[in-house]
CSV table of C-alpha atoms and ligand atoms in Angstrom, one decimal:
chain,number,residue,atom,x,y,z
A,1,UNK,CA,-0.6,-21.5,-6.1
A,2,UNK,CA,-2.6,-20.1,-9.4
A,3,UNK,CA,-1.2,-19.3,-12.7
A,4,UNK,CA,2.1,-16.9,-11.9
A,5,UNK,CA,1.1,-15.0,-15.0
A,6,UNK,CA,-2.9,-14.8,-13.9
A,7,UNK,CA,-2.2,-14.0,-10.3
A,8,UNK,CA,-0.3,-10.5,-11.4
A,9,UNK,CA,3.2,-10.2,-11.6
A,10,UNK,CA,4.5,-7.3,-9.3
A,11,UNK,CA,6.9,-6.8,-12.8
A,12,UNK,CA,9.8,-4.7,-10.8
A,13,UNK,CA,9.2,-5.0,-7.2
A,14,UNK,CA,12.1,-6.8,-6.0
A,15,UNK,CA,11.4,-7.8,-2.4
A,16,UNK,CA,13.6,-5.9,-0.2
A,17,UNK,CA,14.3,-7.0,3.4
A,18,UNK,CA,16.1,-9.4,5.0
A,19,UNK,CA,17.7,-9.3,8.8
A,20,UNK,CA,21.3,-9.1,7.9
A,21,UNK,CA,20.6,-5.9,5.6
A,22,UNK,CA,19.5,-3.9,9.0
A,23,UNK,CA,22.3,-1.7,10.6
A,24,UNK,CA,21.4,-2.9,14.0
A,25,UNK,CA,20.0,-6.2,15.1
A,26,UNK,CA,16.5,-7.2,15.4
A,27,UNK,CA,16.3,-7.7,18.9
A,28,UNK,CA,13.1,-7.7,21.8
A,29,UNK,CA,13.5,-4.2,24.0
A,30,UNK,CA,14.0,-4.5,27.2
A,31,UNK,CA,11.3,-1.9,27.8
A,32,UNK,CA,8.1,-2.5,25.6
A,33,UNK,CA,8.1,-0.4,22.6
A,34,UNK,CA,5.4,0.9,20.3
A,35,UNK,CA,5.0,2.3,17.0
A,36,UNK,CA,1.9,4.4,16.5
A,37,UNK,CA,1.2,6.0,13.2
A,38,UNK,CA,-1.2,9.1,12.5
A,39,UNK,CA,-2.3,9.6,9.5
A,40,UNK,CA,-3.3,12.7,7.4
A,41,UNK,CA,-6.8,13.6,8.9
A,42,UNK,CA,-5.8,12.5,12.3
A,43,UNK,CA,-3.1,15.7,12.3
A,44,UNK,CA,-5.4,17.8,10.2
A,45,UNK,CA,-5.4,20.5,12.4
A,46,UNK,CA,-4.2,22.0,15.8
A,47,UNK,CA,-7.1,20.3,17.7
A,48,UNK,CA,-5.5,17.0,16.2
A,49,UNK,CA,-2.0,17.3,16.6
A,50,UNK,CA,-2.5,17.5,20.0
A,51,UNK,CA,-5.2,14.7,20.5
A,52,UNK,CA,-2.2,12.5,18.8
A,53,UNK,CA,0.5,13.9,21.1
A,54,UNK,CA,-2.1,13.3,24.4
A,55,UNK,CA,-2.0,9.3,22.9
A,56,UNK,CA,1.2,9.2,22.7
A,57,UNK,CA,2.0,10.7,25.6
A,58,UNK,CA,-0.3,8.4,27.6
A,59,UNK,CA,1.8,5.7,26.4
A,60,UNK,CA,4.3,6.7,27.5
A,61,UNK,CA,3.3,7.1,31.3
A,62,UNK,CA,2.1,3.5,30.5
A,63,UNK,CA,5.8,2.8,30.7
A,64,UNK,CA,6.0,2.4,27.0
A,65,UNK,CA,9.1,3.4,24.8
A,66,UNK,CA,7.0,5.4,22.3
A,67,UNK,CA,7.9,6.0,18.4
A,68,UNK,CA,5.4,7.8,16.2
A,69,UNK,CA,5.2,8.1,12.1
A,70,UNK,CA,3.2,10.7,11.4
A,71,UNK,CA,1.9,11.9,7.7
A,72,UNK,CA,1.6,15.3,6.3
A,73,UNK,CA,-1.7,17.2,7.6
A,74,UNK,CA,-4.9,16.6,5.8
A,75,UNK,CA,-4.7,17.0,2.1
A,76,UNK,CA,-1.1,18.8,2.0
A,77,UNK,CA,0.3,15.6,-0.6
A,78,UNK,CA,-2.3,16.2,-3.2
A,79,UNK,CA,-2.2,19.9,-3.0
A,80,UNK,CA,1.5,19.9,-3.1
A,81,UNK,CA,1.0,17.4,-6.0
A,82,UNK,CA,-1.3,19.6,-7.7
A,83,UNK,CA,1.2,22.7,-7.1
A,84,UNK,CA,3.6,20.9,-9.4
A,85,UNK,CA,1.5,20.0,-11.7
A,86,UNK,CA,0.2,23.8,-12.4
A,87,UNK,CA,4.3,24.7,-12.7
A,88,UNK,CA,5.1,21.6,-14.5
A,89,UNK,CA,3.5,19.1,-16.9
A,90,UNK,CA,6.0,16.5,-16.2
A,91,UNK,CA,7.8,17.4,-13.3
A,92,UNK,CA,11.1,15.3,-12.6
A,93,UNK,CA,10.5,13.0,-9.7
A,94,UNK,CA,13.3,13.7,-8.1
A,95,UNK,CA,12.1,17.5,-7.7
A,96,UNK,CA,8.7,15.7,-6.8
A,97,UNK,CA,10.0,13.9,-3.8
A,98,UNK,CA,12.0,17.4,-2.9
A,99,UNK,CA,8.5,18.8,-2.5
A,100,UNK,CA,6.3,16.1,-1.1
A,101,UNK,CA,8.8,15.4,1.9
A,102,UNK,CA,8.5,19.2,3.3
A,103,UNK,CA,4.4,18.0,4.1
A,104,UNK,CA,6.2,15.5,6.5
A,105,UNK,CA,8.4,17.9,7.8
A,106,UNK,CA,5.9,20.0,8.9
A,107,UNK,CA,4.0,17.5,10.8
A,108,UNK,CA,6.9,15.7,12.8
A,109,UNK,CA,7.8,19.2,14.5
A,110,UNK,CA,4.5,20.3,15.3
A,111,UNK,CA,3.7,17.4,16.8
A,112,UNK,CA,7.0,17.7,18.9
A,113,UNK,CA,5.9,21.3,19.9
A,114,UNK,CA,2.6,19.5,20.5
A,115,UNK,CA,4.6,17.2,22.7
A,116,UNK,CA,6.4,19.8,24.4
A,117,UNK,CA,3.8,22.0,25.0
A,118,UNK,CA,2.2,19.2,27.1
A,119,UNK,CA,5.4,19.2,29.4
A,120,UNK,CA,6.8,15.9,28.0
A,121,UNK,CA,10.3,15.3,26.2
A,122,UNK,CA,10.0,14.8,22.0
A,123,UNK,CA,12.1,15.1,19.1
A,124,UNK,CA,11.3,15.0,15.7
A,125,UNK,CA,13.3,13.3,12.7
A,126,UNK,CA,13.5,13.2,9.0
A,127,UNK,CA,14.0,10.1,7.1
A,128,UNK,CA,17.6,11.3,6.4
A,129,UNK,CA,18.4,12.3,9.7
A,130,UNK,CA,16.6,9.1,11.2
A,131,UNK,CA,19.4,7.2,8.3
A,132,UNK,CA,16.4,5.5,6.9
A,133,UNK,CA,18.1,4.5,3.6
A,134,UNK,CA,16.2,3.4,0.1
A,135,UNK,CA,16.9,2.6,-3.4
A,136,UNK,CA,17.3,5.0,-5.5
A,137,UNK,CA,13.5,4.8,-7.4
A,138,UNK,CA,12.2,8.3,-6.7
A,139,UNK,CA,8.5,8.5,-5.6
A,140,UNK,CA,8.2,4.6,-5.4
A,141,UNK,CA,11.7,4.0,-3.5
A,142,UNK,CA,12.1,0.9,-1.0
A,143,UNK,CA,13.5,0.8,2.4
A,144,UNK,CA,17.0,-0.8,2.4
A,145,UNK,CA,18.2,-0.4,5.4
A,146,UNK,CA,17.3,1.2,8.9
A,147,UNK,CA,19.7,2.9,11.6
A,148,UNK,CA,19.2,2.2,14.5
A,149,UNK,CA,21.8,4.4,16.4
A,150,UNK,CA,20.1,7.9,16.5
A,151,UNK,CA,16.0,6.5,17.5
A,152,UNK,CA,17.7,4.5,20.3
A,153,UNK,CA,20.3,7.1,21.6
A,154,UNK,CA,17.0,9.4,21.7
A,155,UNK,CA,14.5,6.9,23.2
A,156,UNK,CA,17.2,6.2,25.7
A,157,UNK,CA,17.4,10.3,26.9
A,158,UNK,CA,13.4,9.3,27.5
A,159,UNK,CA,12.3,10.9,24.0
A,160,UNK,CA,9.1,10.4,22.1
A,161,UNK,CA,10.6,10.2,18.8
A,162,UNK,CA,8.3,10.9,15.8
A,163,UNK,CA,9.4,10.2,12.7
A,164,UNK,CA,8.4,11.5,9.0
A,165,UNK,CA,6.4,8.9,7.2
A,166,UNK,CA,7.1,7.8,4.1
A,167,UNK,CA,10.7,9.7,3.3
A,168,UNK,CA,14.5,8.2,3.1
A,169,UNK,CA,17.3,8.7,1.5
A,170,UNK,CA,19.5,6.9,-1.3
A,171,UNK,CA,23.2,6.2,-0.8
A,172,UNK,CA,23.6,9.4,-2.6
A,173,UNK,CA,22.2,11.3,-0.3
A,174,UNK,CA,19.3,12.0,-2.1
A,175,UNK,CA,16.1,12.7,-0.7
A,176,UNK,CA,13.4,10.1,-1.7
A,177,UNK,CA,9.6,8.6,-1.3
A,178,UNK,CA,8.3,5.5,-0.4
A,179,UNK,CA,4.6,5.9,-2.7
A,180,UNK,CA,1.5,7.3,-1.8
A,181,UNK,CA,-0.1,6.1,1.5
A,182,UNK,CA,3.8,4.5,3.0
A,183,UNK,CA,3.7,6.2,5.7
A,184,UNK,CA,2.1,2.6,7.0
A,185,UNK,CA,5.2,1.2,5.6
A,186,UNK,CA,7.7,3.6,7.7
A,187,UNK,CA,5.6,2.4,10.7
A,188,UNK,CA,6.0,-1.3,10.7
A,189,UNK,CA,9.0,-1.5,9.1
A,190,UNK,CA,10.4,0.8,11.9
A,191,UNK,CA,8.2,-1.6,14.3
A,192,UNK,CA,10.1,-4.5,12.7
A,193,UNK,CA,13.5,-2.9,12.9
A,194,UNK,CA,12.9,-1.9,17.0
A,195,UNK,CA,10.8,-5.2,18.0
A,196,UNK,CA,7.8,-3.2,18.7
A,197,UNK,CA,5.3,-5.1,20.4
A,198,UNK,CA,2.4,-3.3,17.9
A,199,UNK,CA,2.2,-1.1,15.4
A,200,UNK,CA,-0.8,0.7,15.6
A,201,UNK,CA,-1.9,2.8,12.8
A,202,UNK,CA,-4.6,5.6,13.5
A,203,UNK,CA,-7.0,6.5,10.8
A,204,UNK,CA,-9.8,8.0,10.2
A,205,UNK,CA,-12.2,4.4,10.2
A,206,UNK,CA,-12.2,2.6,13.4
A,207,UNK,CA,-10.6,-0.6,11.4
A,208,UNK,CA,-10.6,-2.2,8.5
A,209,UNK,CA,-14.1,-3.4,6.6
A,210,UNK,CA,-15.0,-6.0,4.4
A,211,UNK,CA,-14.7,-3.2,1.8
A,212,UNK,CA,-14.8,0.6,1.4
A,213,UNK,CA,-17.4,1.7,4.2
A,214,UNK,CA,-17.2,5.0,1.7
A,215,UNK,CA,-18.9,3.3,-1.1
A,216,UNK,CA,-20.7,0.5,0.4
A,217,UNK,CA,-22.7,1.9,3.5
A,218,UNK,CA,-23.3,-2.0,4.5
A,219,UNK,CA,-19.1,-3.0,4.9
A,220,UNK,CA,-18.8,-4.4,8.3
A,221,UNK,CA,-16.0,-3.9,10.6
A,222,UNK,CA,-13.4,-7.1,11.0
A,223,UNK,CA,-12.1,-7.6,14.3
A,224,UNK,CA,-9.0,-9.9,13.0
A,225,UNK,CA,-7.7,-10.0,9.4
A,226,UNK,CA,-4.6,-12.8,8.7
A,227,UNK,CA,-1.4,-11.0,7.0
A,228,UNK,CA,-2.1,-12.7,3.7
A,229,UNK,CA,-5.8,-11.8,3.5
A,230,UNK,CA,-4.6,-7.8,4.4
A,231,UNK,CA,-1.8,-8.0,2.3
A,232,UNK,CA,-4.2,-8.9,-0.7
A,233,UNK,CA,-6.6,-6.6,0.0
A,234,UNK,CA,-4.0,-4.0,0.0
A,235,UNK,CA,-2.8,-4.6,-3.3
A,236,UNK,CA,-5.7,-4.9,-5.0
A,237,UNK,CA,-6.6,-1.3,-3.6
A,238,UNK,CA,-8.4,-0.9,0.0
A,239,UNK,CA,-6.4,1.9,0.4
A,240,UNK,CA,-6.4,1.8,4.0
A,241,UNK,CA,-3.2,0.0,4.5
A,242,UNK,CA,-0.7,0.4,2.5
A,243,UNK,CA,0.5,-3.1,1.4
A,244,UNK,CA,4.5,-3.2,1.7
A,245,UNK,CA,3.5,-2.6,5.6
A,246,UNK,CA,1.8,-5.8,5.5
A,247,UNK,CA,4.4,-7.3,4.2
A,248,UNK,CA,6.7,-5.9,7.1
A,249,UNK,CA,4.3,-7.0,9.6
A,250,UNK,CA,4.4,-10.4,8.2
A,251,UNK,CA,7.6,-11.1,7.7
A,252,UNK,CA,8.6,-9.8,11.4
A,253,UNK,CA,5.7,-11.0,12.6
A,254,UNK,CA,4.6,-7.5,14.5
A,255,UNK,CA,0.9,-7.3,14.9
A,256,UNK,CA,-0.3,-4.1,13.3
A,257,UNK,CA,-3.7,-2.6,14.8
A,258,UNK,CA,-5.5,-0.3,12.8
A,259,UNK,CA,-8.1,1.7,14.9
A,260,UNK,CA,-9.4,5.4,14.9
A,261,UNK,CA,-7.6,8.6,16.1
A,262,UNK,CA,-11.0,9.8,17.3
A,263,UNK,CA,-12.0,7.3,19.8
A,264,UNK,CA,-10.6,4.2,22.5
A,265,UNK,CA,-12.4,1.8,20.8
A,266,UNK,CA,-10.6,-1.4,19.2
A,267,UNK,CA,-10.4,-1.2,15.6
A,268,UNK,CA,-8.7,-4.6,13.1
A,269,UNK,CA,-5.8,-6.6,14.4
A,270,UNK,CA,-3.8,-7.6,11.2
A,271,UNK,CA,-2.2,-11.1,12.9
A,272,UNK,CA,-0.9,-14.4,11.9
A,273,UNK,CA,-3.8,-16.8,10.2
A,274,UNK,CA,-5.7,-18.6,13.1
A,275,UNK,CA,-8.2,-21.6,12.2
A,276,UNK,CA,-11.5,-19.7,12.3
A,277,UNK,CA,-10.1,-17.0,10.0
A,278,UNK,CA,-11.0,-19.6,7.1
A,279,UNK,CA,-14.9,-20.0,8.1
A,280,UNK,CA,-15.9,-17.8,5.4
A,281,UNK,CA,-14.4,-17.8,2.2
A,282,UNK,CA,-14.5,-14.5,1.5
A,283,UNK,CA,-13.7,-12.0,3.7
A,284,UNK,CA,-13.3,-8.6,2.7
A,285,UNK,CA,-13.9,-7.5,-1.7
A,286,UNK,CA,-12.1,-4.3,-3.2
A,287,UNK,CA,-12.0,-2.0,-6.2
A,288,UNK,CA,-9.2,-0.7,-7.4
A,289,UNK,CA,-10.6,2.7,-10.3
A,290,UNK,CA,-7.7,4.0,-11.4
A,291,UNK,CA,-6.2,1.2,-14.0
A,292,UNK,CA,-5.9,1.1,-17.8
A,293,UNK,CA,-4.8,-1.5,-20.1
A,294,UNK,CA,-2.7,-1.8,-22.7
A,295,UNK,CA,-2.8,-4.3,-25.8
A,296,UNK,CA,0.1,-5.1,-27.7
A,297,UNK,CA,-1.1,-6.6,-31.2
A,298,UNK,CA,1.1,-9.0,-33.2
A,299,UNK,CA,3.5,-10.0,-30.9
A,300,UNK,CA,5.3,-13.3,-32.8
A,301,UNK,CA,4.1,-16.3,-30.5
A,302,UNK,CA,7.6,-17.6,-29.5
A,303,UNK,CA,9.9,-18.0,-26.7
A,304,UNK,CA,11.3,-14.9,-25.3
A,305,UNK,CA,8.8,-12.0,-26.4
A,306,UNK,CA,7.2,-12.2,-23.3
A,307,UNK,CA,10.1,-11.9,-21.5
A,308,UNK,CA,11.4,-9.4,-23.5
A,309,UNK,CA,8.3,-7.1,-23.3
A,310,UNK,CA,8.3,-7.1,-19.6
A,311,UNK,CA,11.7,-6.5,-18.7
A,312,UNK,CA,11.4,-3.1,-20.7
A,313,UNK,CA,8.5,-2.1,-18.8
A,314,UNK,CA,9.9,-3.6,-15.2
A,315,UNK,CA,13.4,-1.6,-16.0
A,316,UNK,CA,11.8,1.4,-16.0
A,317,UNK,CA,9.8,0.4,-12.7
A,318,UNK,CA,6.2,0.3,-14.4
A,319,UNK,CA,3.8,-1.9,-12.2
A,320,UNK,CA,2.5,-4.6,-14.0
A,321,UNK,CA,-1.1,-5.9,-13.1
A,322,UNK,CA,-3.0,-8.2,-14.7
A,323,UNK,CA,-1.5,-10.4,-17.8
A,324,UNK,CA,-3.4,-11.8,-20.8
A,325,UNK,CA,-2.1,-13.3,-23.7
A,326,UNK,CA,-5.0,-14.5,-27.0
A,327,UNK,CA,-3.1,-16.6,-30.0
A,328,UNK,CA,-4.6,-16.4,-33.2
A,329,UNK,CA,-3.2,-16.9,-36.7
A,330,UNK,CA,-2.9,-20.5,-36.1
A,331,UNK,CA,-1.0,-19.9,-33.3
A,332,UNK,CA,1.7,-17.8,-34.8
A,333,UNK,CA,0.4,-14.8,-33.1
A,334,UNK,CA,-0.5,-13.4,-30.0
A,335,UNK,CA,-1.9,-10.2,-28.5
A,336,UNK,CA,-0.7,-9.6,-25.1
A,337,UNK,CA,-3.4,-7.1,-22.8
A,338,UNK,CA,-2.2,-6.1,-19.5
A,339,UNK,CA,-3.2,-3.4,-17.1
A,340,UNK,CA,-1.6,-0.5,-15.0
A,341,UNK,CA,-2.2,2.0,-12.7
A,342,UNK,CA,-3.7,5.5,-14.5
A,343,UNK,CA,-0.2,7.0,-13.1
A,344,UNK,CA,1.9,4.6,-14.8
A,345,UNK,CA,0.1,4.9,-17.9
A,346,UNK,CA,1.9,7.8,-19.8
A,347,UNK,CA,5.6,6.0,-18.9
A,348,UNK,CA,4.0,2.2,-20.0
A,349,UNK,CA,2.8,4.1,-23.0
A,350,UNK,CA,6.1,5.0,-24.2
A,351,UNK,CA,7.8,2.1,-23.4
A,352,UNK,CA,5.1,0.6,-25.7
A,353,UNK,CA,5.8,2.5,-28.6
A,354,UNK,CA,9.3,2.0,-28.3
A,355,UNK,CA,8.9,-1.6,-28.2
A,356,UNK,CA,6.1,-1.8,-31.6
A,357,UNK,CA,8.9,-0.2,-33.2
A,358,UNK,CA,11.9,-2.4,-32.6
A,359,UNK,CA,9.8,-5.6,-32.5
A,360,UNK,CA,8.4,-4.8,-35.4
A,361,UNK,CA,4.9,-5.5,-33.8
A,362,UNK,CA,1.2,-4.8,-35.7
A,363,UNK,CA,0.4,-2.4,-33.1
A,364,UNK,CA,-0.9,-1.0,-29.3
A,365,UNK,CA,-4.1,0.1,-28.6
A,366,UNK,CA,-5.2,1.6,-25.1
A,367,UNK,CA,-8.4,1.3,-22.7
A,368,UNK,CA,-8.2,4.1,-19.6
A,369,UNK,CA,-11.0,3.4,-18.5
A,370,UNK,CA,-11.2,0.5,-16.5
A,371,UNK,CA,-11.3,-1.0,-12.6
A,372,UNK,CA,-11.1,-4.2,-10.9
A,373,UNK,CA,-13.3,-5.5,-8.3
A,374,UNK,CA,-11.5,-8.2,-6.2
A,375,UNK,CA,-13.0,-10.7,-3.5
A,376,UNK,CA,-10.4,-12.1,-1.0
A,377,UNK,CA,-9.9,-14.2,1.7
A,378,UNK,CA,-7.5,-17.0,2.7
A,379,UNK,CA,-10.9,-19.6,3.0
A,380,UNK,CA,-10.9,-19.5,-1.0
A,381,UNK,CA,-7.9,-22.0,-0.5
A,382,UNK,CA,-10.7,-25.0,0.3
A,383,UNK,CA,-14.1,-23.4,-0.4
A,384,UNK,CA,-15.6,-24.3,-4.3
A,385,UNK,CA,-18.6,-22.1,-5.8
A,386,UNK,CA,-16.7,-18.6,-5.0
A,387,UNK,CA,-15.9,-17.9,-9.2
A,388,UNK,CA,-19.7,-18.6,-9.7
A,389,UNK,CA,-21.1,-16.8,-6.7
A,390,UNK,CA,-18.9,-13.7,-8.2
A,391,UNK,CA,-19.6,-13.9,-11.8
A,392,UNK,CA,-23.7,-14.7,-11.0
A,393,UNK,CA,-23.8,-11.3,-9.3
A,394,UNK,CA,-22.1,-9.2,-11.7
A,395,UNK,CA,-24.2,-10.9,-14.9
A,396,UNK,CA,-27.4,-10.3,-12.8
A,397,UNK,CA,-26.5,-7.1,-12.3
A,398,UNK,CA,-25.5,-6.5,-16.1
A,399,UNK,CA,-22.0,-6.0,-15.5
A,400,UNK,CA,-19.6,-7.1,-18.5
A,401,UNK,CA,-16.6,-8.7,-17.3
A,402,UNK,CA,-13.6,-7.6,-19.8
A,403,UNK,CA,-10.9,-10.0,-17.6
A,404,UNK,CA,-10.6,-12.4,-14.8
A,405,UNK,CA,-7.6,-13.8,-12.9
A,406,UNK,CA,-7.4,-16.0,-10.1
A,407,UNK,CA,-4.9,-16.8,-7.6
A,408,UNK,CA,-5.0,-18.7,-4.0
A,409,UNK,CA,-7.5,-16.6,-2.2
A,410,UNK,CA,-7.7,-13.8,-4.4
A,411,UNK,CA,-10.3,-13.5,-7.7
A,412,UNK,CA,-10.6,-10.8,-9.6
A,413,UNK,CA,-12.4,-9.3,-12.5
A,414,UNK,CA,-11.9,-6.5,-14.9
A,415,UNK,CA,-14.6,-4.3,-15.5
A,416,UNK,CA,-15.4,-1.0,-17.1
A,417,UNK,CA,-14.5,1.6,-14.3
A,418,UNK,CA,-18.2,3.3,-14.3
A,419,UNK,CA,-19.3,-0.3,-13.5
A,420,UNK,CA,-16.4,-0.2,-10.6
A,421,UNK,CA,-18.3,0.8,-7.5
A,422,UNK,CA,-21.9,-1.2,-8.4
A,423,UNK,CA,-19.4,-4.2,-9.1
A,424,UNK,CA,-17.8,-3.9,-5.4
A,425,UNK,CA,-21.5,-3.6,-3.9
A,426,UNK,CA,-23.0,-6.4,-6.1
A,427,UNK,CA,-20.5,-8.7,-4.9
A,428,UNK,CA,-20.3,-7.2,-1.4
A,429,UNK,CA,-24.4,-8.7,-0.9
A,430,UNK,CA,-23.6,-11.5,-2.9
A,431,UNK,CA,-21.3,-13.0,-0.4
A,432,UNK,CA,-23.0,-11.2,2.1
A,433,UNK,CA,-20.3,-9.6,3.5
A,434,UNK,CA,-22.7,-7.4,5.9
A,435,UNK,CA,-23.6,-10.5,8.1
A,436,UNK,CA,-21.0,-11.4,10.5
A,437,UNK,CA,-20.1,-15.1,9.6
B,1,ADP,P1,-4.9,7.9,6.5
B,1,ADP,O1,-4.9,9.5,5.9
B,1,ADP,O2,-5.0,7.9,7.9
B,1,ADP,O3,-3.9,7.0,5.9
B,1,ADP,P2,-6.6,6.5,4.2
B,1,ADP,O4,-7.3,7.6,3.4
B,1,ADP,O5,-4.8,6.2,3.3
B,1,ADP,O6,-6.0,7.0,6.3
B,1,ADP,O7,-7.1,5.2,4.4
B,1,ADP,C1,-8.2,5.2,5.3
B,1,ADP,C2,-9.1,5.7,4.3
B,1,ADP,O8,-9.6,3.9,3.5
B,1,ADP,C3,-11.1,4.9,4.7
B,1,ADP,O9,-11.4,6.7,5.2
B,1,ADP,C4,-11.9,4.3,3.5
B,1,ADP,O10,-12.4,5.0,2.9
B,1,ADP,C5,-10.4,3.6,3.1
B,1,ADP,N1,-10.8,2.2,2.8
B,1,ADP,C6,-10.4,1.4,1.9
B,1,ADP,N2,-11.0,0.2,1.7
B,1,ADP,C7,-10.7,0.1,3.0
B,1,ADP,C8,-11.3,-1.1,3.8
B,1,ADP,N3,-11.7,-2.8,3.3
B,1,ADP,N4,-12.1,-0.7,5.7
B,1,ADP,C9,-11.6,0.7,5.8
B,1,ADP,N5,-11.5,1.9,5.3
B,1,ADP,C10,-11.1,1.7,3.8
B,2,LIG,N1,1.7,11.9,2.8
B,2,LIG,C1,1.9,11.0,2.3
B,2,LIG,C2,0.5,10.3,1.4
B,2,LIG,O1,-0.5,11.5,1.1
B,2,LIG,C3,2.1,9.6,2.8
B,2,LIG,C4,1.4,9.2,3.6
B,2,LIG,O2,0.1,10.1,3.9
B,2,LIG,O3,1.1,7.8,4.2
B,2,LIG,O4,0.9,9.7,0.4
B,3,MG,MG1,-3.0,5.8,4.4
């Protein structure tokens, strides 16, 4: 592994699950079980809900037990967030969760109705009804346990079970959400605990591409990708999958099939690494657009300072991406620069302002216009020349690199936000990703 600092600490993101923390044993069901997740666009209107319902019914008629995980319809979650913003500049996170979970409650009920209308048995369940227990960190809670009891009972009664994505309940009975895009994680977690043969993610693209096809039209669909590459791509900004879903898939060896809800064409299989996956050094490139970087100046260069700063940030559940330290003043002081998502910037600024005061630092500066372009692939472990290819491509395109970080299978550059899409295209071209390896 590379330098743990450069790799990017996910401060505060303690990893959740171990087998013995489930309320039920993880076992293979006697009847094959499948989890199908439908994203917002795939349930955006009545016609699409019927289409998704038909797919679930087909799997049932093929002899499978079927669990559906459904997102809020279309852009509902964005619209609810906008509404919250119109009512309050800083809405309490508990109330945001209360609001956002209504989106999924609408779609699970409609999905159950559509299945009933087609003459089959189905039941919708919220996270609380299911017994999906999370910690209490509103808007980005982590799953702790999932009760099998209710779901097993409903499946045994021959029903298709429809679960609301991205929501749960904490030990105190409060409603929580798991973070934007986390219906994928609900699906993969359920597939893990139920011993599903596969977790299918139905979305508006027909698989995982070498990069976001909306940003780079030459992007190419990948047939098979390892959990590790996909995990890093998701963490580095590939919005097609929520990264924690991949952690579940990897840990419990559930293959994840990302595919289009509009066709029957096979999509991308996210699975255990096979030999051929190392053939290309780089398999995908990503862009994380909404980043901000914060610099704390005049940090005394002695043991314990970084620990104090990042503990304060972790205590507020702010995730830190890359960290760079520059020492000056004959090694007596340092500037500490780190990036956070733009959504966390306000909170991070509050914490840092307190630190500047308490630790008597010389000051803080903020740059809220940065983006990160990353190249990812398990082949990087053995390939050479990846860094020079990437840096040369950016240089030739006139894109200035503000910071570089590396790990075993990821190489990332911070750039100006306005350069981001072009940087992505340059790096995609430089690695020839439009051509099949
Ligand atoms: P859903 O609502 O189904 O969860 P998302 O919007 O979360 O769908 O994810 C699908 C979108 O992810 C695509 O429309 C695409 O623009 C974007 N995307 C980003 N990176 C990739 C990638 N590497 N491959 C495919 N899609 C990607
Ligand atoms: N509806 C939620 C969101 O838009 C969860 C999801 O779609 O995965 O973030
Ligand atoms: Mg999604």
